C-alpha atoms as a PDB file:
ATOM      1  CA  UNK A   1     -88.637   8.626 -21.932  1.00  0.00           C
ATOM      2  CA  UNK A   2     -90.976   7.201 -19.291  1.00  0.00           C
ATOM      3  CA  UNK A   3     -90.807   8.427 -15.642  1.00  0.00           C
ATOM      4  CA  UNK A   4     -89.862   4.938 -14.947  1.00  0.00           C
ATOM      5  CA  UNK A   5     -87.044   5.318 -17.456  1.00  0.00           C
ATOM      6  CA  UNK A   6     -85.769   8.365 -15.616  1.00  0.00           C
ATOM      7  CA  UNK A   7     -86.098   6.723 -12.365  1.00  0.00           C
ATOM      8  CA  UNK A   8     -84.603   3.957 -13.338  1.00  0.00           C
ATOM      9  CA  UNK A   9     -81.460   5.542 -15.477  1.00  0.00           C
ATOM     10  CA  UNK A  10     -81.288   7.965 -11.938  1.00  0.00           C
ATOM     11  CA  UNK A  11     -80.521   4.884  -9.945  1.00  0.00           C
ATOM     12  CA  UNK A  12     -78.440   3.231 -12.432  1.00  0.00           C
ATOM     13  CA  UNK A  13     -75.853   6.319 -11.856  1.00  0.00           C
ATOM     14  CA  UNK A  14     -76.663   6.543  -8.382  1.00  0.00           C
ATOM     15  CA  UNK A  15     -75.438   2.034  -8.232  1.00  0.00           C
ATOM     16  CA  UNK A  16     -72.250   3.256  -9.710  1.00  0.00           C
ATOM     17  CA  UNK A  17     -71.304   6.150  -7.730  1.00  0.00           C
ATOM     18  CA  UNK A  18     -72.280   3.968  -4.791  1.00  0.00           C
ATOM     19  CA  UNK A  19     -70.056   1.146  -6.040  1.00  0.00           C
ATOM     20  CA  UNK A  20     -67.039   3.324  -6.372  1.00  0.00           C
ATOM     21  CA  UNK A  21     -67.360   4.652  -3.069  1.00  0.00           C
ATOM     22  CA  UNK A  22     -67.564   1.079  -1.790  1.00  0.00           C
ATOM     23  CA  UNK A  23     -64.479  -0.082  -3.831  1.00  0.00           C
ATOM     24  CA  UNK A  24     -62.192   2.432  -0.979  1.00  0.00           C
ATOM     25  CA  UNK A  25     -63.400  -0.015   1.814  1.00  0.00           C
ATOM     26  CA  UNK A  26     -60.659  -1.745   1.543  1.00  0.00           C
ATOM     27  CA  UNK A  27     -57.825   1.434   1.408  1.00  0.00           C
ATOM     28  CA  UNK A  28     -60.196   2.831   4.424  1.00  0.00           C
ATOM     29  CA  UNK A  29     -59.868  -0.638   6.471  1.00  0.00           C
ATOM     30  CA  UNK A  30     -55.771  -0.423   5.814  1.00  0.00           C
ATOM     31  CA  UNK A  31     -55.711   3.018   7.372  1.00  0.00           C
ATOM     32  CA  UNK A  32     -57.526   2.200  10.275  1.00  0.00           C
ATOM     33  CA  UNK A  33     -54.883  -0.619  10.786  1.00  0.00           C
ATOM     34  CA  UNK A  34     -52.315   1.441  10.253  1.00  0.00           C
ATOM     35  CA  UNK A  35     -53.587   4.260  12.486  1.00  0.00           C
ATOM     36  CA  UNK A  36     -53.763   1.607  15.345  1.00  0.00           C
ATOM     37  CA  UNK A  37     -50.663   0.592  14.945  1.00  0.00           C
ATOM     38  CA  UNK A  38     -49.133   3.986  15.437  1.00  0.00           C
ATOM     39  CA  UNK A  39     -50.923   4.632  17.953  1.00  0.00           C
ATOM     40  CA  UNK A  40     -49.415   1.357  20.093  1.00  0.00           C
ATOM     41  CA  UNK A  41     -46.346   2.529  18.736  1.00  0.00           C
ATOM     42  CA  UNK A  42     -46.882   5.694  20.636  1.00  0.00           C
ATOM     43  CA  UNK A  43     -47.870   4.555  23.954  1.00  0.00           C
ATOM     44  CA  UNK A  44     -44.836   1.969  23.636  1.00  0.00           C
ATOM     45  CA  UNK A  45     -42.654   5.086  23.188  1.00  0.00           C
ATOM     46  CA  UNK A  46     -44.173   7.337  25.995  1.00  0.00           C
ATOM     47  CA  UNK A  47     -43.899   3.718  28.491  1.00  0.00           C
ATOM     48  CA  UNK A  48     -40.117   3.702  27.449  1.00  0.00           C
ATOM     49  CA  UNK A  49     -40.265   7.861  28.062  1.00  0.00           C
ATOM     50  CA  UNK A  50     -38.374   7.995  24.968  1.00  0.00           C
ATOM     51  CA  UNK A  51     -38.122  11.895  23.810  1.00  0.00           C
ATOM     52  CA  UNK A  52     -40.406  13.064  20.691  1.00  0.00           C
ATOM     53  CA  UNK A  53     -37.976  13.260  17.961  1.00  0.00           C
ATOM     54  CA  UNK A  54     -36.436  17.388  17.153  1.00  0.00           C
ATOM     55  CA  UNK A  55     -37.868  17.267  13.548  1.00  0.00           C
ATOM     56  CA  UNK A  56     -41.507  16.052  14.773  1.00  0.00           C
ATOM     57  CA  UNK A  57     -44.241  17.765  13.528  1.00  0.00           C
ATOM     58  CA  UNK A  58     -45.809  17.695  16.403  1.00  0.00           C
ATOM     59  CA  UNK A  59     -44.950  19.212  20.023  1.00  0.00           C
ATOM     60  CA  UNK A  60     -45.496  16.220  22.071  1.00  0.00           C
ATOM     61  CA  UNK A  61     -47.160  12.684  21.916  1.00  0.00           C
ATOM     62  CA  UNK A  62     -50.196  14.177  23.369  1.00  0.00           C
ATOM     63  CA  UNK A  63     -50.685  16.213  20.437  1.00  0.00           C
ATOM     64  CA  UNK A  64     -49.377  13.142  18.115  1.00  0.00           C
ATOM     65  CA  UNK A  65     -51.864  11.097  19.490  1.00  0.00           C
ATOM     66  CA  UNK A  66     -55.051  13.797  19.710  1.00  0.00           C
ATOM     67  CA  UNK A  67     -54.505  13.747  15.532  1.00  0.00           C
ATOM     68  CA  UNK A  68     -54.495  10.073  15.011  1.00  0.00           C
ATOM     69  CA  UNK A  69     -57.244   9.472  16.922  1.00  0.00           C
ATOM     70  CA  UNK A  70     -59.789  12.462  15.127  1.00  0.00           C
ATOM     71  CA  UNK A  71     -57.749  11.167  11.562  1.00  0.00           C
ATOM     72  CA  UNK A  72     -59.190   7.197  13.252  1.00  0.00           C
ATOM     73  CA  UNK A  73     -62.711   8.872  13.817  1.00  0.00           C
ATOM     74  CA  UNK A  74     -62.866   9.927  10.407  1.00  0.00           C
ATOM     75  CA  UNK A  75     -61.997   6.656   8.651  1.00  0.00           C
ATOM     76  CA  UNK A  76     -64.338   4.859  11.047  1.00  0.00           C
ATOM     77  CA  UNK A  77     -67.051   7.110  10.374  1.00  0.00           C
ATOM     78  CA  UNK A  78     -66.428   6.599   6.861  1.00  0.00           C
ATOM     79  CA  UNK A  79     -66.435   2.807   7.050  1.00  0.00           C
ATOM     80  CA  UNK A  80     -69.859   3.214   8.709  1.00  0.00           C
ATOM     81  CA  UNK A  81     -71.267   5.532   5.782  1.00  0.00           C
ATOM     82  CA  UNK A  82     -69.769   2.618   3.438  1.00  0.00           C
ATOM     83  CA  UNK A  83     -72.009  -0.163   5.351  1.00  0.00           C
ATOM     84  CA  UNK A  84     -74.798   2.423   4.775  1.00  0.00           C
ATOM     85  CA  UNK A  85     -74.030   2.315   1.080  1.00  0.00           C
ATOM     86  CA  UNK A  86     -74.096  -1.049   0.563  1.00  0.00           C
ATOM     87  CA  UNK A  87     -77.604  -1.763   1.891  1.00  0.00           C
ATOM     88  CA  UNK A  88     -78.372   0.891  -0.649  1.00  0.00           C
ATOM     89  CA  UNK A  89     -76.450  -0.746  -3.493  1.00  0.00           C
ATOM     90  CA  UNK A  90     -78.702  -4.020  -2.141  1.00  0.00           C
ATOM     91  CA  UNK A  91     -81.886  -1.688  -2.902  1.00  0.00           C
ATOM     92  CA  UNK A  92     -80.657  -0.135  -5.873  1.00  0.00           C
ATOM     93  CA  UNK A  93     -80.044  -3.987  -7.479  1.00  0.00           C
ATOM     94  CA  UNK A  94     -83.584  -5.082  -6.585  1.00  0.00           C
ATOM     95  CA  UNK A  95     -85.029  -2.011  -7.996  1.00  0.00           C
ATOM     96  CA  UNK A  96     -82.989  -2.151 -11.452  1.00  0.00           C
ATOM     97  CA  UNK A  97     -83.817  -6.243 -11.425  1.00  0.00           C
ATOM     98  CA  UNK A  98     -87.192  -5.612 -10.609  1.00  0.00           C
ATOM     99  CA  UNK A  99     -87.963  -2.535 -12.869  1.00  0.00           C
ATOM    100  CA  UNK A 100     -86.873  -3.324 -16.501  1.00  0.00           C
ATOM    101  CA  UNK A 101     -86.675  -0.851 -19.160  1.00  0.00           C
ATOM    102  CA  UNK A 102     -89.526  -0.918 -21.009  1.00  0.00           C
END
């Protein structure tokens, strides 16, 4: 095998982990709404000084709100890493179209 059939069978694996990671975008994007939403749903409830709920697992909306917003910082920093990928899937498709096996 040539060095540009290693190469080139390296980025060929490297296109399809890339492309699964890409394929979560959408799950990741759903989150992020969701996450949003609670987190309205929280400051709705702490405007209307409603009481946390006894079987909360947290110990106030402070806390509540503290975890969906580092659990938002994670799926936004993951959406960013997925915008990252995809200019690398971009490279990775002009290298394999531009590099036949020969």
């Amino acid at each position: 095998m040539t060095k540009t059939n290693t190469v080139l069978a390296t980025i060929v694996k490297e296109k399809a982990r890339v492309e699964n990671s890409i394929e979560r975008e959408g799950a990741i994007k759903k989150n992020v709404e969701n996450t949003e939403a609670v987190l309205e749903h929280i400051a709705e409830l702490v405007e209307a000084n409603t009481p946390l709920p006894e079987d909360s697992n947290f110990t106030s909306y402070e806390e509540w709100e503290n975890f969906l917003n580092k659990r938002l910082k994670a799926f936004n920093s993951s959406l960013e890493t997925i915008a990252k990928q995809k200019d690398l899937l971009s490279a990775y498709e002009y290298y394999i179209t531009n590099n036949p096996v020969v």
